[in-house]
Every structure is written in structure tokens, then in C-alpha cells.
């Protein structure tokens, strides 16, 4: 699958160490591979790339937050997701995240299941 070109994503990732940018790029590719009709938006103030099933923040199902030492895969409605492997962290009312500090951490099918579930949940609100 060819990834959509987005100069804003490249600009955001260029502001961080290359190994962190590589993790974020691989995660971005996975989101596009798993969720067909995905809208993408860059939020420079938050160092995030958001993904939605259609336009608008309400339809956003996850985001990649680029940190100095890791990447966080954020689920806007993570508290509603089934997480049998216990990957999700956070105690907020709705949001949960999965911290990813190495490329090897991406080799987890539970991450794919969370992404798909989050997209299904967002799409069901249409």
C-alpha cells in the first residue's frame, strides 16, 4: 500500500530524533493499512498526527503523539475499548494511550486490534 504524501507529517517528524520518527512513520503506515478511508491531520502544537473516519475531531479514532523518547498511540475513546492484553495506559475519563519506545514494540497484533476497534467505534457514530 502506498502511503499518502503529507509534507506536514514530514515537517513534524523532522523535529524529532530519527529513531522516533521511524517508529511514528511505521505506525502511520499501519493505521492507513488497517483502516481504509482514513483522514489525517497534523497538530503541531501537540506534536500529533490525528486519524479520523471522516471529517472532524468527533470522528477521530486515534493519534500518534511524537515525544522525545517514544511515540504514544493515543485512543480518544480508549476507555471504551476492549484491551485483553493490558496495553492501554492512562486514567482519564475517555482517553488512553499505548507507549511505543522501539520498533520491536510495534510487532504486537494487539495494537492492530485496538486500532481497528477504535476506528469501528468512531465510524459507528455516523
mmCIF file with all atom_site columns, C-alpha atoms in Angstrom:
data_model
loop_
_atom_site.group_PDB
_atom_site.id
_atom_site.type_symbol
_atom_site.label_atom_id
_atom_site.label_alt_id
_atom_site.label_comp_id
_atom_site.label_asym_id
_atom_site.label_entity_id
_atom_site.label_seq_id
_atom_site.pdbx_PDB_ins_code
_atom_site.Cartn_x
_atom_site.Cartn_y
_atom_site.Cartn_z
_atom_site.occupancy
_atom_site.B_iso_or_equiv
_atom_site.pdbx_formal_charge
_atom_site.auth_seq_id
_atom_site.auth_comp_id
_atom_site.auth_asym_id
_atom_site.auth_atom_id
_atom_site.pdbx_PDB_model_num
ATOM 1   C CA . UNK A 1 1   ? 0.000   0.000  0.000  1.00 0.00 ? 1   UNK A CA 1
ATOM 2   C CA . UNK A 1 2   ? 1.303   3.425  -0.862 1.00 0.00 ? 2   UNK A CA 1
ATOM 3   C CA . UNK A 1 3   ? 1.111   5.987  1.889  1.00 0.00 ? 3   UNK A CA 1
ATOM 4   C CA . UNK A 1 4   ? -0.400  9.396  1.153  1.00 0.00 ? 4   UNK A CA 1
ATOM 5   C CA . UNK A 1 5   ? 2.226   12.100 0.905  1.00 0.00 ? 5   UNK A CA 1
ATOM 6   C CA . UNK A 1 6   ? 1.840   14.701 3.626  1.00 0.00 ? 6   UNK A CA 1
ATOM 7   C CA . UNK A 1 7   ? 4.549   17.386 3.896  1.00 0.00 ? 7   UNK A CA 1
ATOM 8   C CA . UNK A 1 8   ? 3.200   18.453 7.298  1.00 0.00 ? 8   UNK A CA 1
ATOM 9   C CA . UNK A 1 9   ? 3.840   14.968 8.709  1.00 0.00 ? 9   UNK A CA 1
ATOM 10  C CA . UNK A 1 10  ? 7.399   15.061 7.361  1.00 0.00 ? 10  UNK A CA 1
ATOM 11  C CA . UNK A 1 11  ? 7.905   18.512 8.889  1.00 0.00 ? 11  UNK A CA 1
ATOM 12  C CA . UNK A 1 12  ? 6.661   17.309 12.290 1.00 0.00 ? 12  UNK A CA 1
ATOM 13  C CA . UNK A 1 13  ? 8.805   14.158 12.270 1.00 0.00 ? 13  UNK A CA 1
ATOM 14  C CA . UNK A 1 14  ? 11.907  16.100 11.209 1.00 0.00 ? 14  UNK A CA 1
ATOM 15  C CA . UNK A 1 15  ? 11.753  17.942 14.546 1.00 0.00 ? 15  UNK A CA 1
ATOM 16  C CA . UNK A 1 16  ? 12.461  14.709 16.478 1.00 0.00 ? 16  UNK A CA 1
ATOM 17  C CA . UNK A 1 17  ? 15.240  12.104 16.640 1.00 0.00 ? 17  UNK A CA 1
ATOM 18  C CA . UNK A 1 18  ? 15.261  9.875  13.555 1.00 0.00 ? 18  UNK A CA 1
ATOM 19  C CA . UNK A 1 19  ? 14.611  6.656  15.502 1.00 0.00 ? 19  UNK A CA 1
ATOM 20  C CA . UNK A 1 20  ? 11.441  8.208  16.967 1.00 0.00 ? 20  UNK A CA 1
ATOM 21  C CA . UNK A 1 21  ? 10.419  9.464  13.533 1.00 0.00 ? 21  UNK A CA 1
ATOM 22  C CA . UNK A 1 22  ? 10.924  5.958  12.136 1.00 0.00 ? 22  UNK A CA 1
ATOM 23  C CA . UNK A 1 23  ? 8.589   4.491  14.783 1.00 0.00 ? 23  UNK A CA 1
ATOM 24  C CA . UNK A 1 24  ? 5.978   7.170  14.062 1.00 0.00 ? 24  UNK A CA 1
ATOM 25  C CA . UNK A 1 25  ? 6.242   6.558  10.298 1.00 0.00 ? 25  UNK A CA 1
ATOM 26  C CA . UNK A 1 26  ? 5.823   2.810  10.723 1.00 0.00 ? 26  UNK A CA 1
ATOM 27  C CA . UNK A 1 27  ? 2.825   3.362  12.979 1.00 0.00 ? 27  UNK A CA 1
ATOM 28  C CA . UNK A 1 28  ? 1.301   5.810  10.489 1.00 0.00 ? 28  UNK A CA 1
ATOM 29  C CA . UNK A 1 29  ? 1.702   3.228  7.731  1.00 0.00 ? 29  UNK A CA 1
ATOM 30  C CA . UNK A 1 30  ? -0.008  0.625  9.915  1.00 0.00 ? 30  UNK A CA 1
ATOM 31  C CA . UNK A 1 31  ? -3.004  2.912  10.589 1.00 0.00 ? 31  UNK A CA 1
ATOM 32  C CA . UNK A 1 32  ? -3.505  3.507  6.858  1.00 0.00 ? 32  UNK A CA 1
ATOM 33  C CA . UNK A 1 33  ? -3.132  -0.215 6.119  1.00 0.00 ? 33  UNK A CA 1
ATOM 34  C CA . UNK A 1 34  ? -5.675  -1.223 8.769  1.00 0.00 ? 34  UNK A CA 1
ATOM 35  C CA . UNK A 1 35  ? -8.301  1.469  8.278  1.00 0.00 ? 35  UNK A CA 1
ATOM 36  C CA . UNK A 1 36  ? -9.359  2.107  4.723  1.00 0.00 ? 36  UNK A CA 1
ATOM 37  C CA . UNK A 1 37  ? -10.928 5.553  4.427  1.00 0.00 ? 37  UNK A CA 1
ATOM 38  C CA . UNK A 1 38  ? -8.759  7.495  6.880  1.00 0.00 ? 38  UNK A CA 1
ATOM 39  C CA . UNK A 1 39  ? -8.480  11.277 7.165  1.00 0.00 ? 39  UNK A CA 1
ATOM 40  C CA . UNK A 1 40  ? -5.208  12.609 8.563  1.00 0.00 ? 40  UNK A CA 1
ATOM 41  C CA . UNK A 1 41  ? -4.468  15.926 10.262 1.00 0.00 ? 41  UNK A CA 1
ATOM 42  C CA . UNK A 1 42  ? -1.289  17.287 11.841 1.00 0.00 ? 42  UNK A CA 1
ATOM 43  C CA . UNK A 1 43  ? -1.454  19.195 15.132 1.00 0.00 ? 43  UNK A CA 1
ATOM 44  C CA . UNK A 1 44  ? 1.903   20.932 15.525 1.00 0.00 ? 44  UNK A CA 1
ATOM 45  C CA . UNK A 1 45  ? 1.056   22.420 18.932 1.00 0.00 ? 45  UNK A CA 1
ATOM 46  C CA . UNK A 1 46  ? 0.545   18.910 20.346 1.00 0.00 ? 46  UNK A CA 1
ATOM 47  C CA . UNK A 1 47  ? 3.224   17.126 18.249 1.00 0.00 ? 47  UNK A CA 1
ATOM 48  C CA . UNK A 1 48  ? 0.489   14.821 16.969 1.00 0.00 ? 48  UNK A CA 1
ATOM 49  C CA . UNK A 1 49  ? -0.902  13.316 13.805 1.00 0.00 ? 49  UNK A CA 1
ATOM 50  C CA . UNK A 1 50  ? -4.602  12.557 14.182 1.00 0.00 ? 50  UNK A CA 1
ATOM 51  C CA . UNK A 1 51  ? -6.597  9.970  12.237 1.00 0.00 ? 51  UNK A CA 1
ATOM 52  C CA . UNK A 1 52  ? -10.352 10.083 11.694 1.00 0.00 ? 52  UNK A CA 1
ATOM 53  C CA . UNK A 1 53  ? -13.122 8.166  9.937  1.00 0.00 ? 53  UNK A CA 1
ATOM 54  C CA . UNK A 1 54  ? -14.359 11.219 8.093  1.00 0.00 ? 54  UNK A CA 1
ATOM 55  C CA . UNK A 1 55  ? -14.009 14.899 8.818  1.00 0.00 ? 55  UNK A CA 1
ATOM 56  C CA . UNK A 1 56  ? -13.997 16.421 12.261 1.00 0.00 ? 56  UNK A CA 1
ATOM 57  C CA . UNK A 1 57  ? -12.499 15.828 15.659 1.00 0.00 ? 57  UNK A CA 1
ATOM 58  C CA . UNK A 1 58  ? -15.544 13.826 16.777 1.00 0.00 ? 58  UNK A CA 1
ATOM 59  C CA . UNK A 1 59  ? -14.736 11.154 14.186 1.00 0.00 ? 59  UNK A CA 1
ATOM 60  C CA . UNK A 1 60  ? -11.072 10.933 15.237 1.00 0.00 ? 60  UNK A CA 1
ATOM 61  C CA . UNK A 1 61  ? -10.216 7.449  16.465 1.00 0.00 ? 61  UNK A CA 1
ATOM 62  C CA . UNK A 1 62  ? -6.504  7.692  17.237 1.00 0.00 ? 62  UNK A CA 1
ATOM 63  C CA . UNK A 1 63  ? -3.458  9.919  17.114 1.00 0.00 ? 63  UNK A CA 1
ATOM 64  C CA . UNK A 1 64  ? 0.282   9.457  17.040 1.00 0.00 ? 64  UNK A CA 1
ATOM 65  C CA . UNK A 1 65  ? 1.977   11.728 19.561 1.00 0.00 ? 65  UNK A CA 1
ATOM 66  C CA . UNK A 1 66  ? 5.693   12.196 18.930 1.00 0.00 ? 66  UNK A CA 1
ATOM 67  C CA . UNK A 1 67  ? 7.716   12.545 22.137 1.00 0.00 ? 67  UNK A CA 1
ATOM 68  C CA . UNK A 1 68  ? 11.466  12.863 22.692 1.00 0.00 ? 68  UNK A CA 1
ATOM 69  C CA . UNK A 1 69  ? 11.987  9.266  23.873 1.00 0.00 ? 69  UNK A CA 1
ATOM 70  C CA . UNK A 1 70  ? 8.958   7.430  22.451 1.00 0.00 ? 70  UNK A CA 1
ATOM 71  C CA . UNK A 1 71  ? 5.765   7.601  20.434 1.00 0.00 ? 71  UNK A CA 1
ATOM 72  C CA . UNK A 1 72  ? 2.349   7.403  22.081 1.00 0.00 ? 72  UNK A CA 1
ATOM 73  C CA . UNK A 1 73  ? -0.530  5.859  20.181 1.00 0.00 ? 73  UNK A CA 1
ATOM 74  C CA . UNK A 1 74  ? -3.488  7.738  21.626 1.00 0.00 ? 74  UNK A CA 1
ATOM 75  C CA . UNK A 1 75  ? -7.063  6.499  21.511 1.00 0.00 ? 75  UNK A CA 1
ATOM 76  C CA . UNK A 1 76  ? -9.616  9.260  22.030 1.00 0.00 ? 76  UNK A CA 1
ATOM 77  C CA . UNK A 1 77  ? -12.192 6.783  23.347 1.00 0.00 ? 77  UNK A CA 1
ATOM 78  C CA . UNK A 1 78  ? -9.719  4.290  24.753 1.00 0.00 ? 78  UNK A CA 1
ATOM 79  C CA . UNK A 1 79  ? -11.709 3.747  27.943 1.00 0.00 ? 79  UNK A CA 1
ATOM 80  C CA . UNK A 1 80  ? -14.402 2.145  25.759 1.00 0.00 ? 80  UNK A CA 1
ATOM 81  C CA . UNK A 1 81  ? -12.049 -0.303 24.024 1.00 0.00 ? 81  UNK A CA 1
ATOM 82  C CA . UNK A 1 82  ? -11.614 -3.946 24.914 1.00 0.00 ? 82  UNK A CA 1
ATOM 83  C CA . UNK A 1 83  ? -7.965  -4.391 25.960 1.00 0.00 ? 83  UNK A CA 1
ATOM 84  C CA . UNK A 1 84  ? -7.417  -8.046 26.926 1.00 0.00 ? 84  UNK A CA 1
ATOM 85  C CA . UNK A 1 85  ? -3.612  -7.732 26.805 1.00 0.00 ? 85  UNK A CA 1
ATOM 86  C CA . UNK A 1 86  ? -3.465  -4.622 29.007 1.00 0.00 ? 86  UNK A CA 1
ATOM 87  C CA . UNK A 1 87  ? -1.616  -2.358 26.575 1.00 0.00 ? 87  UNK A CA 1
ATOM 88  C CA . UNK A 1 88  ? -3.643  0.780  27.274 1.00 0.00 ? 88  UNK A CA 1
ATOM 89  C CA . UNK A 1 89  ? -2.371  3.225  29.865 1.00 0.00 ? 89  UNK A CA 1
ATOM 90  C CA . UNK A 1 90  ? -3.977  6.277  31.419 1.00 0.00 ? 90  UNK A CA 1
ATOM 91  C CA . UNK A 1 91  ? -6.739  7.048  33.845 1.00 0.00 ? 91  UNK A CA 1
ATOM 92  C CA . UNK A 1 92  ? -8.573  9.834  32.057 1.00 0.00 ? 92  UNK A CA 1
ATOM 93  C CA . UNK A 1 93  ? -12.300 9.837  31.592 1.00 0.00 ? 93  UNK A CA 1
ATOM 94  C CA . UNK A 1 94  ? -12.039 8.744  27.921 1.00 0.00 ? 94  UNK A CA 1
ATOM 95  C CA . UNK A 1 95  ? -8.511  8.825  26.512 1.00 0.00 ? 95  UNK A CA 1
ATOM 96  C CA . UNK A 1 96  ? -5.944  6.033  26.772 1.00 0.00 ? 96  UNK A CA 1
ATOM 97  C CA . UNK A 1 97  ? -2.571  5.531  25.114 1.00 0.00 ? 97  UNK A CA 1
ATOM 98  C CA . UNK A 1 98  ? -0.023  2.871  24.251 1.00 0.00 ? 98  UNK A CA 1
ATOM 99  C CA . UNK A 1 99  ? 3.595   3.993  24.703 1.00 0.00 ? 99  UNK A CA 1
ATOM 100 C CA . UNK A 1 100 ? 5.925   2.689  21.983 1.00 0.00 ? 100 UNK A CA 1
ATOM 101 C CA . UNK A 1 101 ? 9.647   3.112  22.588 1.00 0.00 ? 101 UNK A CA 1
ATOM 102 C CA . UNK A 1 102 ? 11.122  0.758  19.978 1.00 0.00 ? 102 UNK A CA 1
ATOM 103 C CA . UNK A 1 103 ? 10.320  -0.615 16.530 1.00 0.00 ? 103 UNK A CA 1
ATOM 104 C CA . UNK A 1 104 ? 10.040  -4.100 18.072 1.00 0.00 ? 104 UNK A CA 1
ATOM 105 C CA . UNK A 1 105 ? 7.124   -2.929 20.229 1.00 0.00 ? 105 UNK A CA 1
ATOM 106 C CA . UNK A 1 106 ? 5.122   -2.466 17.023 1.00 0.00 ? 106 UNK A CA 1
ATOM 107 C CA . UNK A 1 107 ? 5.209   -6.222 16.381 1.00 0.00 ? 107 UNK A CA 1
ATOM 108 C CA . UNK A 1 108 ? 2.168   -6.759 18.547 1.00 0.00 ? 108 UNK A CA 1
ATOM 109 C CA . UNK A 1 109 ? -1.129  -7.863 16.964 1.00 0.00 ? 109 UNK A CA 1
ATOM 110 C CA . UNK A 1 110 ? -2.983  -6.371 19.944 1.00 0.00 ? 110 UNK A CA 1
ATOM 111 C CA . UNK A 1 111 ? -2.039  -2.901 18.636 1.00 0.00 ? 111 UNK A CA 1
ATOM 112 C CA . UNK A 1 112 ? -3.725  -3.732 15.330 1.00 0.00 ? 112 UNK A CA 1
ATOM 113 C CA . UNK A 1 113 ? -6.837  -4.911 17.163 1.00 0.00 ? 113 UNK A CA 1
ATOM 114 C CA . UNK A 1 114 ? -7.004  -1.670 19.164 1.00 0.00 ? 114 UNK A CA 1
ATOM 115 C CA . UNK A 1 115 ? -6.655  0.463  16.011 1.00 0.00 ? 115 UNK A CA 1
ATOM 116 C CA . UNK A 1 116 ? -9.400  -1.462 14.217 1.00 0.00 ? 116 UNK A CA 1
ATOM 117 C CA . UNK A 1 117 ? -11.717 -1.359 17.240 1.00 0.00 ? 117 UNK A CA 1
ATOM 118 C CA . UNK A 1 118 ? -11.192 2.363  17.723 1.00 0.00 ? 118 UNK A CA 1
ATOM 119 C CA . UNK A 1 119 ? -11.948 3.039  14.041 1.00 0.00 ? 119 UNK A CA 1
ATOM 120 C CA . UNK A 1 120 ? -15.059 0.867  14.173 1.00 0.00 ? 120 UNK A CA 1
ATOM 121 C CA . UNK A 1 121 ? -16.243 2.750  17.246 1.00 0.00 ? 121 UNK A CA 1
ATOM 122 C CA . UNK A 1 122 ? -15.701 6.147  15.595 1.00 0.00 ? 122 UNK A CA 1
ATOM 123 C CA . UNK A 1 123 ? -17.364 5.033  12.365 1.00 0.00 ? 123 UNK A CA 1
ATOM 124 C CA . UNK A 1 124 ? -20.407 3.736  14.236 1.00 0.00 ? 124 UNK A CA 1
ATOM 125 C CA . UNK A 1 125 ? -21.187 7.299  15.349 1.00 0.00 ? 125 UNK A CA 1
ATOM 126 C CA . UNK A 1 126 ? -22.111 8.350  11.826 1.00 0.00 ? 126 UNK A CA 1
#
